[in-house]
Short mmCIF file of C-alpha atoms in Angstrom, two decimals:
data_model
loop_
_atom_site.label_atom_id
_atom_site.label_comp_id
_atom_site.label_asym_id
_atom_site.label_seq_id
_atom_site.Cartn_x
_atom_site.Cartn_y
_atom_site.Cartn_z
CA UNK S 1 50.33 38.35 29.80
CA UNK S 2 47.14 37.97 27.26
CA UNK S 3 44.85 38.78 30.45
CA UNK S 4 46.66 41.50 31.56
CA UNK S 5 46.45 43.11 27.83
CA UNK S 6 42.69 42.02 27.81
CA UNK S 7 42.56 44.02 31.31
CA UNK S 8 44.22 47.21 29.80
CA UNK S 9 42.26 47.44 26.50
CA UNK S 10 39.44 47.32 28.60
CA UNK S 11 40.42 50.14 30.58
CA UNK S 12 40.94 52.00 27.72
CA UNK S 13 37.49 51.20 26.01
CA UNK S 14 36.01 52.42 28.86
CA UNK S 15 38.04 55.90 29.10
CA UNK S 16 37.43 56.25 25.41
CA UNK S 17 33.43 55.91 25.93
CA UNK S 18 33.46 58.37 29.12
CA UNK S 19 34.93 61.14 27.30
CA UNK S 20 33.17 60.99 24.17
CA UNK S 21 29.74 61.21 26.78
CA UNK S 22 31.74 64.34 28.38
CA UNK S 23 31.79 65.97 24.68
CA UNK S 24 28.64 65.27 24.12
CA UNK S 25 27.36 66.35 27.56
CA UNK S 26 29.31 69.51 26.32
CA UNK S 27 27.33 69.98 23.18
CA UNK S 28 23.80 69.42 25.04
CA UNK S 29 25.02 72.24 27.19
CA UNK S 30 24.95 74.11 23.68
CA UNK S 31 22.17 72.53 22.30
CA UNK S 32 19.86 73.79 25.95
CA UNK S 33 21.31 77.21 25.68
CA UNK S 34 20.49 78.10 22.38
CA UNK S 35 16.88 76.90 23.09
CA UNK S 36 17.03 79.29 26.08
CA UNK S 37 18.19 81.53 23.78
CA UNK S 38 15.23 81.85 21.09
CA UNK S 39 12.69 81.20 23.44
CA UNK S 40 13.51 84.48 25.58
CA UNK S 41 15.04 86.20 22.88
CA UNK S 42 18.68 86.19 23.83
CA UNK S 43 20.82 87.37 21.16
CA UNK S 44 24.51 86.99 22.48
CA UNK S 45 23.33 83.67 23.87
CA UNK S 46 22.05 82.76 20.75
CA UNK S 47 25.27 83.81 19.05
CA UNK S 48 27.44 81.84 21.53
CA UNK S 49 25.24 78.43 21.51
CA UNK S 50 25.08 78.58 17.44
CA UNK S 51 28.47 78.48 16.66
CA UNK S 52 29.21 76.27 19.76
CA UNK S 53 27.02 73.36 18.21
CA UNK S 54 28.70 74.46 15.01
CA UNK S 55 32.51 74.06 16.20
CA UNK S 56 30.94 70.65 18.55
CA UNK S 57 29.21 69.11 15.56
CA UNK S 58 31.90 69.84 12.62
CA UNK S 59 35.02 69.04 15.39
CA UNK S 60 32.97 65.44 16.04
CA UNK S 61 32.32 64.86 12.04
CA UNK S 62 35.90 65.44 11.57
CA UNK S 63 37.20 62.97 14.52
CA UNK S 64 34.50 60.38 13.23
CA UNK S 65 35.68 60.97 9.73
CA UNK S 66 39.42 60.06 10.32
CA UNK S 67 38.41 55.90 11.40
CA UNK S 68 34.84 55.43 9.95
CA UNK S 69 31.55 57.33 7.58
CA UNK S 70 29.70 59.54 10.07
CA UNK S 71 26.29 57.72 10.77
CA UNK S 72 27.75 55.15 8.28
CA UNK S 73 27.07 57.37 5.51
CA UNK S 74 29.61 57.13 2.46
CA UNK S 75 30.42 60.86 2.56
CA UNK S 76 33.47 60.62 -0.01
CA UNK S 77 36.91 61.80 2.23
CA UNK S 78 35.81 59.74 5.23
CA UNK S 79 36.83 57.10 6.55
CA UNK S 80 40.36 57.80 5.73
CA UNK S 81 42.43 55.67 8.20
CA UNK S 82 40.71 52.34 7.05
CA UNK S 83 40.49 53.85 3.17
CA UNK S 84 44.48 54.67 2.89
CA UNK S 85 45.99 52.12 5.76
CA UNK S 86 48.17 50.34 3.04
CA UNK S 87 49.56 54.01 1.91
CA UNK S 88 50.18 54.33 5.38
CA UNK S 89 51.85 51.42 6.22
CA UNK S 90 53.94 51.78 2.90
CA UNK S 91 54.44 55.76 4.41
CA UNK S 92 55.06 54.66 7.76
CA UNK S 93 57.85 51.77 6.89
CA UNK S 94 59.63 54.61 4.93
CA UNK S 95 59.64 57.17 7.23
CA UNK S 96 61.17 54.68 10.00
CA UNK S 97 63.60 53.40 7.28
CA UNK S 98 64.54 57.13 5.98
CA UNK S 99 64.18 58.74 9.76
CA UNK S 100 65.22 56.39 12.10
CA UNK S 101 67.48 54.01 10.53
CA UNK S 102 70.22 56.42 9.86
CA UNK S 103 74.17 55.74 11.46
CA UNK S 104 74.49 58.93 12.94
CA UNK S 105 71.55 58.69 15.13
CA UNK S 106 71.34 55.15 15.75
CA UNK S 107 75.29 54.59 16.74
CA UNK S 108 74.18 57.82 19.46
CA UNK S 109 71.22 55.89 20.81
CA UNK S 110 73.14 52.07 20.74
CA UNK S 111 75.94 53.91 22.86
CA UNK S 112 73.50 55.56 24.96
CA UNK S 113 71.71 52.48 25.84
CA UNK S 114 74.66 50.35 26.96
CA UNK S 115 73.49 47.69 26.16
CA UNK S 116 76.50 45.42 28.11
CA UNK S 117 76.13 47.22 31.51
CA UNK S 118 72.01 47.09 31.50
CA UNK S 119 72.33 43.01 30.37
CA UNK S 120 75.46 42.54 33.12
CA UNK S 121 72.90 44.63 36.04
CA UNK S 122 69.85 42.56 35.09
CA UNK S 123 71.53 38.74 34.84
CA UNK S 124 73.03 39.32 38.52
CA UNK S 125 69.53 39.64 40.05
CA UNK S 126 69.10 36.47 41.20
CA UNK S 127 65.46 36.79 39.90
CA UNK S 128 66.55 37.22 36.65
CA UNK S 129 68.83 34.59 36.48
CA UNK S 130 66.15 32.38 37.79
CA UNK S 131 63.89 32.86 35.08
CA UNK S 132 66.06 32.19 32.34
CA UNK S 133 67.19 29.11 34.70
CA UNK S 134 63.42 27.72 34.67
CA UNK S 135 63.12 28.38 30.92
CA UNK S 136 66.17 26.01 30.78
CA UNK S 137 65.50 23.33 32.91
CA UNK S 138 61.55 23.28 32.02
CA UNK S 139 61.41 23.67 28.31
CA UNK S 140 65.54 23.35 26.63
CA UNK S 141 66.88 20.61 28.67
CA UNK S 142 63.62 18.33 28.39
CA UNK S 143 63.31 19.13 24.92
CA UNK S 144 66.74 18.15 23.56
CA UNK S 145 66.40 14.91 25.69
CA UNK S 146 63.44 14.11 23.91
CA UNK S 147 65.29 14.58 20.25
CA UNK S 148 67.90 12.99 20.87
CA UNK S 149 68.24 9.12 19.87
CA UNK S 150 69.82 7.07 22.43
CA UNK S 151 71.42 4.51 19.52
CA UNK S 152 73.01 7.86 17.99
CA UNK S 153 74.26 9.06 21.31
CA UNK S 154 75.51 5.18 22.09
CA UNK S 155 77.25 4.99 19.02
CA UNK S 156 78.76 8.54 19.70
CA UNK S 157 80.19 7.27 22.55
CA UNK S 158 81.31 3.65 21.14
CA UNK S 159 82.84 5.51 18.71
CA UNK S 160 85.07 8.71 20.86
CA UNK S 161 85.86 5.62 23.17
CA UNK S 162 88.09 3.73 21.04
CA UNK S 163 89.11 6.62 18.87
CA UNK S 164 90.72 7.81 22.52
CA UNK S 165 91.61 4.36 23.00
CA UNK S 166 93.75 4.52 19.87
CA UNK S 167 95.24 7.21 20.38
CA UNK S 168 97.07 6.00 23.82
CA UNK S 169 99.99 3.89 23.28
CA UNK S 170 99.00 1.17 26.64
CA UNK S 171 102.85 -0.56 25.87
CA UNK S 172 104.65 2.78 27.32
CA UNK S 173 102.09 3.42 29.69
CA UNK S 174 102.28 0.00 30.80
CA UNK S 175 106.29 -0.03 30.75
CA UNK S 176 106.45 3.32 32.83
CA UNK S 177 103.90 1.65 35.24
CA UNK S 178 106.37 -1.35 35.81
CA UNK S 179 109.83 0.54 35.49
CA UNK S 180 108.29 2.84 38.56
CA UNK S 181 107.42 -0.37 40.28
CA UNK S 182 110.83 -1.98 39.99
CA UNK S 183 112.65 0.65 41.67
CA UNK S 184 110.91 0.49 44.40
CA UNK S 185 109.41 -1.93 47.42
CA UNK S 186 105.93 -2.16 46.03
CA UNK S 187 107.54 -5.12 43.51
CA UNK S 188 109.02 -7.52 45.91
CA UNK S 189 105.49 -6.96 47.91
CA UNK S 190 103.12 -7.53 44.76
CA UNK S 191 105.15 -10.65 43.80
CA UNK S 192 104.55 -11.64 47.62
CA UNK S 193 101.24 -10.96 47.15
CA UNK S 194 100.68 -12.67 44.37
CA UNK S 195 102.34 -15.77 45.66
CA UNK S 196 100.60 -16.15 48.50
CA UNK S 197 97.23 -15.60 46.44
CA UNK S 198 98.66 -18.85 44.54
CA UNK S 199 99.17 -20.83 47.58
CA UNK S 200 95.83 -20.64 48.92
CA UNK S 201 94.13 -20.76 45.62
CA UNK S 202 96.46 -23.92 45.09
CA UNK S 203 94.97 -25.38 48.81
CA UNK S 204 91.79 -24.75 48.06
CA UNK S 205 91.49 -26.61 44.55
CA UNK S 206 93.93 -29.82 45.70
CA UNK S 207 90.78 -32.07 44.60
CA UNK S 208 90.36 -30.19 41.52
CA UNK S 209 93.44 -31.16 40.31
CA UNK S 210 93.21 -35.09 41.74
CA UNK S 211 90.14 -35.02 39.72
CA UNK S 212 92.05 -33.70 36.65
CA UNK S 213 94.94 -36.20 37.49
CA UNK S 214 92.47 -39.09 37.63
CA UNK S 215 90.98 -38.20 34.05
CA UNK S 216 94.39 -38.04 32.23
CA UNK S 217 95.57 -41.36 33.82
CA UNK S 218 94.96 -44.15 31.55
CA UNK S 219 91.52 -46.20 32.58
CA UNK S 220 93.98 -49.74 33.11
CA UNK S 221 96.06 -48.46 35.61
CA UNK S 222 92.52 -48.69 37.96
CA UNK S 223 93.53 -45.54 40.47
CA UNK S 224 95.83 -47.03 41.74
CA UNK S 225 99.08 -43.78 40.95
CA UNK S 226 96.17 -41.66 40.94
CA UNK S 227 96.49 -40.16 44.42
CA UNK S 228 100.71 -40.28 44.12
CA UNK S 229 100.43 -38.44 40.57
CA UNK S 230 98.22 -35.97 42.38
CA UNK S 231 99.89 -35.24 45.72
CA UNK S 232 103.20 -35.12 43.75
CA UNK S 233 101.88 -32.54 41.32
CA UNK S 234 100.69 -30.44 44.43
CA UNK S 235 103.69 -30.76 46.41
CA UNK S 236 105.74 -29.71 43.44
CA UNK S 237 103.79 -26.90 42.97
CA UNK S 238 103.63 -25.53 46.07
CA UNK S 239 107.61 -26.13 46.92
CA UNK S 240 108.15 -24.05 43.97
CA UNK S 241 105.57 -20.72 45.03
CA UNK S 242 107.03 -21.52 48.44
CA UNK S 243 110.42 -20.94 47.49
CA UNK S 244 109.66 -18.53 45.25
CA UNK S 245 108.36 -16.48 48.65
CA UNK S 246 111.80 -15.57 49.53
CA UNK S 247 113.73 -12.55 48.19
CA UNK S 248 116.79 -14.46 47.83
CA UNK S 249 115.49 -17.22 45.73
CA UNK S 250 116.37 -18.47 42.54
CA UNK S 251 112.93 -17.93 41.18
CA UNK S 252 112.81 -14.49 42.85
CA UNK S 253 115.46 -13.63 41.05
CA UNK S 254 114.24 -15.22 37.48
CA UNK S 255 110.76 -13.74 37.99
CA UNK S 256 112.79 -9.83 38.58
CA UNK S 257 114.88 -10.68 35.85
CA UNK S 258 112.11 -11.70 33.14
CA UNK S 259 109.82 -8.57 34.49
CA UNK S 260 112.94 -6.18 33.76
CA UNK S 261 113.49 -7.55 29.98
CA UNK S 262 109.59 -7.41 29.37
CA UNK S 263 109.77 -3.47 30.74
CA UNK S 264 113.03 -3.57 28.22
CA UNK S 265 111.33 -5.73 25.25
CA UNK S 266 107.91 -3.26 25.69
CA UNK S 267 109.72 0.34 25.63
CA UNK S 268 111.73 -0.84 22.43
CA UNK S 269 109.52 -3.10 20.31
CA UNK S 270 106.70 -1.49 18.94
CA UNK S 271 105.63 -5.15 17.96
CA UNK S 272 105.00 -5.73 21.53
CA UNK S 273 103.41 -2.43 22.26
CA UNK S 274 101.10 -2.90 18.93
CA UNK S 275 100.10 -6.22 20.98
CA UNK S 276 98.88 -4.47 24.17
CA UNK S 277 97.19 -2.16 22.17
CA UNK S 278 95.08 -4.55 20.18
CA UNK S 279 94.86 -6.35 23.17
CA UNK S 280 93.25 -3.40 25.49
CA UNK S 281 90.75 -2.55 21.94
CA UNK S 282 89.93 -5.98 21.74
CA UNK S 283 88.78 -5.69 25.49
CA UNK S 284 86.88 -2.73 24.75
CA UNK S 285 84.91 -4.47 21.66
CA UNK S 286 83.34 -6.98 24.39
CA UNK S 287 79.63 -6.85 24.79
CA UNK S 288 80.02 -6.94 28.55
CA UNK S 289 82.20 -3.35 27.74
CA UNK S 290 79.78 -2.15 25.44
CA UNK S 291 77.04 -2.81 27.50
CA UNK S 292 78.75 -1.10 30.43
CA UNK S 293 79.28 2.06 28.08
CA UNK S 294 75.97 1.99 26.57
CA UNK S 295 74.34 2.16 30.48
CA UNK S 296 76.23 4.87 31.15
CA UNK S 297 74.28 7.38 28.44
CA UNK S 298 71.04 5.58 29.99
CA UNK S 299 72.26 6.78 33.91
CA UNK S 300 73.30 10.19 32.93
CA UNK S 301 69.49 10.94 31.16
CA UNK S 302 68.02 9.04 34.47
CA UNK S 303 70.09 11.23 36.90
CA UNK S 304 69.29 14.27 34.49
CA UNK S 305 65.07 14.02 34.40
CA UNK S 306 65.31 12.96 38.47
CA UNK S 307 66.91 16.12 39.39
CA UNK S 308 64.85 18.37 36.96
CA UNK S 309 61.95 16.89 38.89
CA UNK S 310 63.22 18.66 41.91
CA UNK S 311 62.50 21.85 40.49
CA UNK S 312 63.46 24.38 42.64
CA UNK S 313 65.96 22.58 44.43
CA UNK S 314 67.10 21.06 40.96
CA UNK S 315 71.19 21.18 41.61
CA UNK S 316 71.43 21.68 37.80
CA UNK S 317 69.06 24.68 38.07
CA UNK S 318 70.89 26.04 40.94
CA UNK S 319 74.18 25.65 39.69
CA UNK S 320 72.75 27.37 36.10
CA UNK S 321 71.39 30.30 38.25
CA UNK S 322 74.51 30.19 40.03
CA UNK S 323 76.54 30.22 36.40
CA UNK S 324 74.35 33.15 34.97
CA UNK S 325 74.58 35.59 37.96
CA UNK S 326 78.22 35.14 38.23
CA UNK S 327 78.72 35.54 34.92
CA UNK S 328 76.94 39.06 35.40
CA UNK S 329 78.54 40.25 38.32
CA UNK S 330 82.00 39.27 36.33
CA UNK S 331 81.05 41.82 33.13
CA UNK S 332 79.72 44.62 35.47
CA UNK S 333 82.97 44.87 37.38
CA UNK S 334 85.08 44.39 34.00
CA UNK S 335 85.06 47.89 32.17
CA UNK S 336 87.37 46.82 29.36
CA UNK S 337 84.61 43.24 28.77
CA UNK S 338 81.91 45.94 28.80
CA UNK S 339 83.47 48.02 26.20
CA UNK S 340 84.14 45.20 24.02
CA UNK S 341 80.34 43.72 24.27
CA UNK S 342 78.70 47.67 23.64
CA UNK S 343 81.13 47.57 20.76
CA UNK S 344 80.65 44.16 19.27
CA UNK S 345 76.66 45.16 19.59
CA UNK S 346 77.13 48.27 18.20
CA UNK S 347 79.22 47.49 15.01
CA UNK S 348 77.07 44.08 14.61
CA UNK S 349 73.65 45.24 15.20
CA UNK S 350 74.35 48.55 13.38
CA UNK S 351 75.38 46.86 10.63
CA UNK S 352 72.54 44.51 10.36
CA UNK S 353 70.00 47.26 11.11
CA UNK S 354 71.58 49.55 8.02
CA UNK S 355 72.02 46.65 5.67
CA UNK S 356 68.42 45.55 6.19
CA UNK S 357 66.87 49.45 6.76
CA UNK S 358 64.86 48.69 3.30
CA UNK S 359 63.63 44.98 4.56
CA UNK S 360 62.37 46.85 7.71
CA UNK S 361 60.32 49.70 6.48
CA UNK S 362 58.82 46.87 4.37
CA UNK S 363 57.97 44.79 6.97
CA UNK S 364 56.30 47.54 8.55
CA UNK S 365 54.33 48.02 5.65
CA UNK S 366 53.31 44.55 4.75
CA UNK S 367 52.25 44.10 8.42
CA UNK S 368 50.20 47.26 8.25
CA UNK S 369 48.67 46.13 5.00
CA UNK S 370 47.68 42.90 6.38
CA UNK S 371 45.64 44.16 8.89
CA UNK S 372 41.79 44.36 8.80
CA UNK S 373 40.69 47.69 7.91
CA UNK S 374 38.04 47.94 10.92
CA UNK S 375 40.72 46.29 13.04
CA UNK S 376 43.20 48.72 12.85
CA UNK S 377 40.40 51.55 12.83
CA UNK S 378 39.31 50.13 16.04
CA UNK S 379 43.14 49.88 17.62
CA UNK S 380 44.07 53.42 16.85
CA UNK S 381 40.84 54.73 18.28
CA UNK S 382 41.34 52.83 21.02
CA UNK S 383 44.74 54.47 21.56
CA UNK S 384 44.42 58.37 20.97
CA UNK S 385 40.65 58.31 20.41
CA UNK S 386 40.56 59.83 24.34
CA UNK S 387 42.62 62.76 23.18
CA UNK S 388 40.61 63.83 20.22
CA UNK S 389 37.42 64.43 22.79
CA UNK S 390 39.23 67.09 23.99
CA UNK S 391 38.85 68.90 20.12
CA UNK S 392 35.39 68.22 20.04
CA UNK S 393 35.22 70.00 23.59
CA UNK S 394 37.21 72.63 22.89
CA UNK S 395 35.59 73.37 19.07
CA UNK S 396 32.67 73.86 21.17
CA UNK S 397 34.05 76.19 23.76
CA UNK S 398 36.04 78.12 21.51
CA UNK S 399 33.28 78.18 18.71
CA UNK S 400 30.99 79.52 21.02
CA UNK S 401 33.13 82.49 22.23
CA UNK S 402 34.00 82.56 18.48
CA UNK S 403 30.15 83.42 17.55
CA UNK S 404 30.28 85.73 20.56
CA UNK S 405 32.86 87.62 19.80
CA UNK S 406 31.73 87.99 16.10
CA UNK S 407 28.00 88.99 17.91
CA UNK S 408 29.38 92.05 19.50
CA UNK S 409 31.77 92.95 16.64
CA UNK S 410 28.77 93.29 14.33
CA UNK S 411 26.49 94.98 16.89
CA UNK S 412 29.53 97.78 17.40
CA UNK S 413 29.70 98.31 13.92
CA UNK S 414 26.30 98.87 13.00
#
């Protein structure tokens, strides 16, 4: 952007210089003819080149006048665009807050523009959408990452986690869970599953309990009921889950009937309910929970930089460009959304243009004000500089067929 403007006021320098060399060009033409014109004696050419160096020379004193002294003499009256730019400015701020920031003509121009319908056409080129994508993924995104504090973000999350925790009442959930699971076949198979989880965890720790067997026995009895203890502890133990295996069994029938008075005991005591609850928030104060929780802010801001990386193929960018031109395609088919953006804009904007109209026009001012007189001399040559040539051009032109004419009035006369 900076080279580009660097590239144009260079252009223009260079148009400004080529026509003030055409005006002067001009008024050598003028200068050469009027010596042509004394040397043979020429009187109508005299008359024309005279007042053509007279309309040239006064027309370029008067263009050099408005942005610096003539042949940086102090000539009092020159110089008058460096020597008045803060009346300007303070001129220039009022006109724009007394001409242009009026309602009548700006709620014309705001409906004019439609705004809505120009915003909706230009966010559903994917081009567009792109580079406000890019600006999000290169400079928002990585920014905020960077500001926020992972303890806050941590403790955020610690925090919304039990405060949804609290809010669910685990004792009904729980009791729902098992009332559904009574009344149907799933039960009788989880108790059977359970069971048999028993049995071969009881098979596979049958020295584990010899070993606790041999430890309780007193030391005199020498090992000797140690093994019987053992094997009748075991055996006992597994008749029982063994029996318990079949869905006509004593035990079968306990274990249904205790399940169905805890579903009871847990929809109707809020005791018992207040228990599960404390018991599922105690869970979640564990550090192993805590940690697990804490990780997961860490893997979200991991995943988030990794696919940033990508760049183009960034699924987050895609899915933003994805978000912004839908979102413009959406408005631009939607006449009555359209209507109510142009109107939002126009009763917001209006109103902040007309209640700050006086803030404006002294912006302007204070911005013209600050600038440096030679500066801002400089800038508006630069800009219509080109177009005043053409009056030095034509002041000699016309000021030479000005003395010409005036040459043959006089002659008719006398």
């Amino acid at each position: 952007m900076k080279s580009s403007n660097n590239q144009e006021g260079i252009s223009k320098a260079a148009g400004l210089i080529k026509m003030k060399r055409f005006a002067l060009g001009v008024l050598g033409v003028a200068v050469v003819l009027f010596l042509i014109a004394i040397y043979f004696k020429i009187g109508w050419l005299k008359a024309f080149s005279e007042a053509a160096m007279v309309g040239g020379i006064a027309d370029w004193f008067a263009i050099v006048a408005l942005f610096r002294h003539p042949l940086g003499l102090p000539i009092p009256h020159t110089a008058l665009i460096p020597n008045n730019k803060d009346a300007i400015g303070q001129n220039l701020g009022t006109f724009v807050s007394d001409e242009f920031l009026i309602k009548e003509k700006l709620e014309v121009k705001i409906e004019q523009f439609n705004f809505a319908e120009k915003a909706a056409n230009w966010l559903s080129e994917k081009s567009n959408a792109n580079t406000i994508a890019s600006l999000i993924i290169e400079d928002i995104i990585p920014g905020i990452l960077k500001t926020i504090v992972d303890e806050d973000v941590q403790k955020f999350i610690q925090a919304k986690f039990e405060t949804k925790l609290r809010e669910i009442n685990f004792g009904e959930w729980i009791a729902v869970g098992l009332e559904s699971l009574t009344k149907s076949e799933k039960q009788e198979q989880l108790i059977t599953n359970v069971l048999k989880i028993l049995t071969e965890e009881l098979q596979n720790n049958r020295d584990v309990i010899r070993e606790k067997v041999n430890k309780s026995t007193p030391w005199y009895t020498l090992g000797v009921a140690d093994k019987k203890i053992a094997d009748g502890i075991f055996n006992g133990l597994y008749e029982f889950i063994d029996e318990a295996k079949h869905s006509n069994s004593s035990i079968r029938r306990k274990i249904n009937a205790y399940v169905l008075d805890f579903i009871t005991e847990l929809n109707s005591s809020p005791e018992l309910q207040q228990k599960v609850n404390d018991l599922v928030i105690e869970f979640a104060h564990k550090s192993e929970v805590k940690e697990y929780i804490n990780d997961i802010w860490s893997q979200i801001k991991v995943a988030i930089s990794a696919d940033l990386e990508k760049k183009d193929d960034s699924k987050i960018k895609n899915k933003i460009i994805s978000m912004i031109q839908n979102f413009g395609v959406s408005i631009k088919g939607d006449e009555i959304m359209l209507s109510k953006i142009n109107n939002f804009i126009k009763i917001d904007l209006l109103g902040i243009l007309l209640k700050n109209k006086q803030m404006i026009g002294d912006l302007i001012a204070s911005s013209v004000k600050s600038w440096d007189k030679e500066e801002i001399s400089n800038k508006l040559e630069l800009e219509i500089g080109k177009d005043l040539q053409f009056i030095r051009i034509n002041g000699t032109v016309v000021g030479g067929f000005v003395g010409l004419f005036i040459y043959f009035i006089e002659h008719i006369i006398t």
